[in-house]
Amino acid sequence: VFPDMGAGDALRGAWVKENMTQAVLAAAIGVRREFVSQMEHGRRVIGKEMARRLSQALGVDYRVFL
């Protein structure tokens, strides 16, 4: 739908939409805040398992992060 939108953009959009912070999201998925930042900026790949954890925490389909 949005060809220029990557997984990091989807991640940031989802936690902002849920009125979360990186720190709150990180706590919800069991990682450090820096890990969330790295995923957002494409410095860390979002694998299928992490996408599923993000999906549960953010209430979106896990495939948007892949």
PDB file of C-alpha atoms in Angstrom:
ATOM      1  CA  VAL A   1       0.000   0.000   0.000  1.00  0.00           C
ATOM      2  CA  PHE A   2       2.811   2.409   0.971  1.00  0.00           C
ATOM      3  CA  PRO A   3       5.877   1.265  -0.998  1.00  0.00           C
ATOM      4  CA  ASP A   4       8.274   3.657   0.776  1.00  0.00           C
ATOM      5  CA  MET A   5       7.150   2.571   4.222  1.00  0.00           C
ATOM      6  CA  GLY A   6       9.500   0.093   5.850  1.00  0.00           C
ATOM      7  CA  ALA A   7       9.176  -2.070   8.925  1.00  0.00           C
ATOM      8  CA  GLY A   8      10.766   0.631  11.088  1.00  0.00           C
ATOM      9  CA  ASP A   9       8.211   3.197   9.948  1.00  0.00           C
ATOM     10  CA  ALA A  10       5.400   0.758  10.720  1.00  0.00           C
ATOM     11  CA  LEU A  11       6.889   0.091  14.145  1.00  0.00           C
ATOM     12  CA  ARG A  12       7.154   3.756  15.068  1.00  0.00           C
ATOM     13  CA  GLY A  13       3.689   4.509  13.720  1.00  0.00           C
ATOM     14  CA  ALA A  14       2.171   1.660  15.715  1.00  0.00           C
ATOM     15  CA  TRP A  15       3.636   2.632  19.099  1.00  0.00           C
ATOM     16  CA  VAL A  16       2.872   6.319  18.565  1.00  0.00           C
ATOM     17  CA  LYS A  17      -0.723   5.426  17.638  1.00  0.00           C
ATOM     18  CA  GLU A  18      -1.004   3.458  20.888  1.00  0.00           C
ATOM     19  CA  ASN A  19       0.332   6.452  22.875  1.00  0.00           C
ATOM     20  CA  MET A  20       3.352   4.417  23.972  1.00  0.00           C
ATOM     21  CA  THR A  21       7.000   5.314  24.297  1.00  0.00           C
ATOM     22  CA  GLN A  22       9.914   3.208  23.146  1.00  0.00           C
ATOM     23  CA  ALA A  23      10.582   2.387  26.797  1.00  0.00           C
ATOM     24  CA  VAL A  24       7.023   1.203  27.434  1.00  0.00           C
ATOM     25  CA  LEU A  25       7.034  -0.900  24.262  1.00  0.00           C
ATOM     26  CA  ALA A  26      10.439  -2.344  25.143  1.00  0.00           C
ATOM     27  CA  ALA A  27       9.177  -3.397  28.562  1.00  0.00           C
ATOM     28  CA  ALA A  28       6.090  -4.977  26.990  1.00  0.00           C
ATOM     29  CA  ILE A  29       8.161  -7.131  24.618  1.00  0.00           C
ATOM     30  CA  GLY A  30      11.033  -7.817  27.014  1.00  0.00           C
ATOM     31  CA  VAL A  31      13.900  -5.911  25.401  1.00  0.00           C
ATOM     32  CA  ARG A  32      15.886  -2.738  26.098  1.00  0.00           C
ATOM     33  CA  ARG A  33      14.705   0.588  24.693  1.00  0.00           C
ATOM     34  CA  GLU A  34      17.794   0.767  22.489  1.00  0.00           C
ATOM     35  CA  PHE A  35      16.710  -2.475  20.812  1.00  0.00           C
ATOM     36  CA  VAL A  36      13.417  -0.845  19.779  1.00  0.00           C
ATOM     37  CA  SER A  37      15.300   2.177  18.442  1.00  0.00           C
ATOM     38  CA  GLN A  38      17.627  -0.061  16.426  1.00  0.00           C
ATOM     39  CA  MET A  39      14.661  -1.878  14.864  1.00  0.00           C
ATOM     40  CA  GLU A  40      13.041   1.446  13.966  1.00  0.00           C
ATOM     41  CA  HIS A  41      16.168   2.712  12.250  1.00  0.00           C
ATOM     42  CA  GLY A  42      16.906  -0.489  10.351  1.00  0.00           C
ATOM     43  CA  ARG A  43      20.016  -1.330  12.357  1.00  0.00           C
ATOM     44  CA  ARG A  44      18.412  -4.503  13.679  1.00  0.00           C
ATOM     45  CA  VAL A  45      16.307  -6.896  11.602  1.00  0.00           C
ATOM     46  CA  ILE A  46      12.811  -7.667  12.854  1.00  0.00           C
ATOM     47  CA  GLY A  47      12.491 -11.438  12.644  1.00  0.00           C
ATOM     48  CA  LYS A  48       9.269 -13.403  12.672  1.00  0.00           C
ATOM     49  CA  GLU A  49       9.311 -14.104  16.425  1.00  0.00           C
ATOM     50  CA  MET A  50       9.963 -10.445  17.262  1.00  0.00           C
ATOM     51  CA  ALA A  51       7.270  -9.383  14.785  1.00  0.00           C
ATOM     52  CA  ARG A  52       4.809 -11.610  16.644  1.00  0.00           C
ATOM     53  CA  ARG A  53       5.787 -10.082  20.001  1.00  0.00           C
ATOM     54  CA  LEU A  54       5.395  -6.588  18.579  1.00  0.00           C
ATOM     55  CA  SER A  55       2.063  -7.592  17.097  1.00  0.00           C
ATOM     56  CA  GLN A  56       0.728  -8.721  20.460  1.00  0.00           C
ATOM     57  CA  ALA A  57       1.951  -5.604  22.253  1.00  0.00           C
ATOM     58  CA  LEU A  58       0.672  -3.204  19.592  1.00  0.00           C
ATOM     59  CA  GLY A  59      -2.484  -4.934  18.359  1.00  0.00           C
ATOM     60  CA  VAL A  60      -1.515  -5.068  14.691  1.00  0.00           C
ATOM     61  CA  ASP A  61      -0.859  -7.910  12.248  1.00  0.00           C
ATOM     62  CA  TYR A  62       2.700  -9.186  12.667  1.00  0.00           C
ATOM     63  CA  ARG A  63       3.283  -9.139   8.903  1.00  0.00           C
ATOM     64  CA  VAL A  64       3.492  -5.323   8.829  1.00  0.00           C
ATOM     65  CA  PHE A  65       6.882  -5.658  10.551  1.00  0.00           C
ATOM     66  CA  LEU A  66       8.365  -8.150   8.084  1.00  0.00           C
TER      67      LEU A  66
END
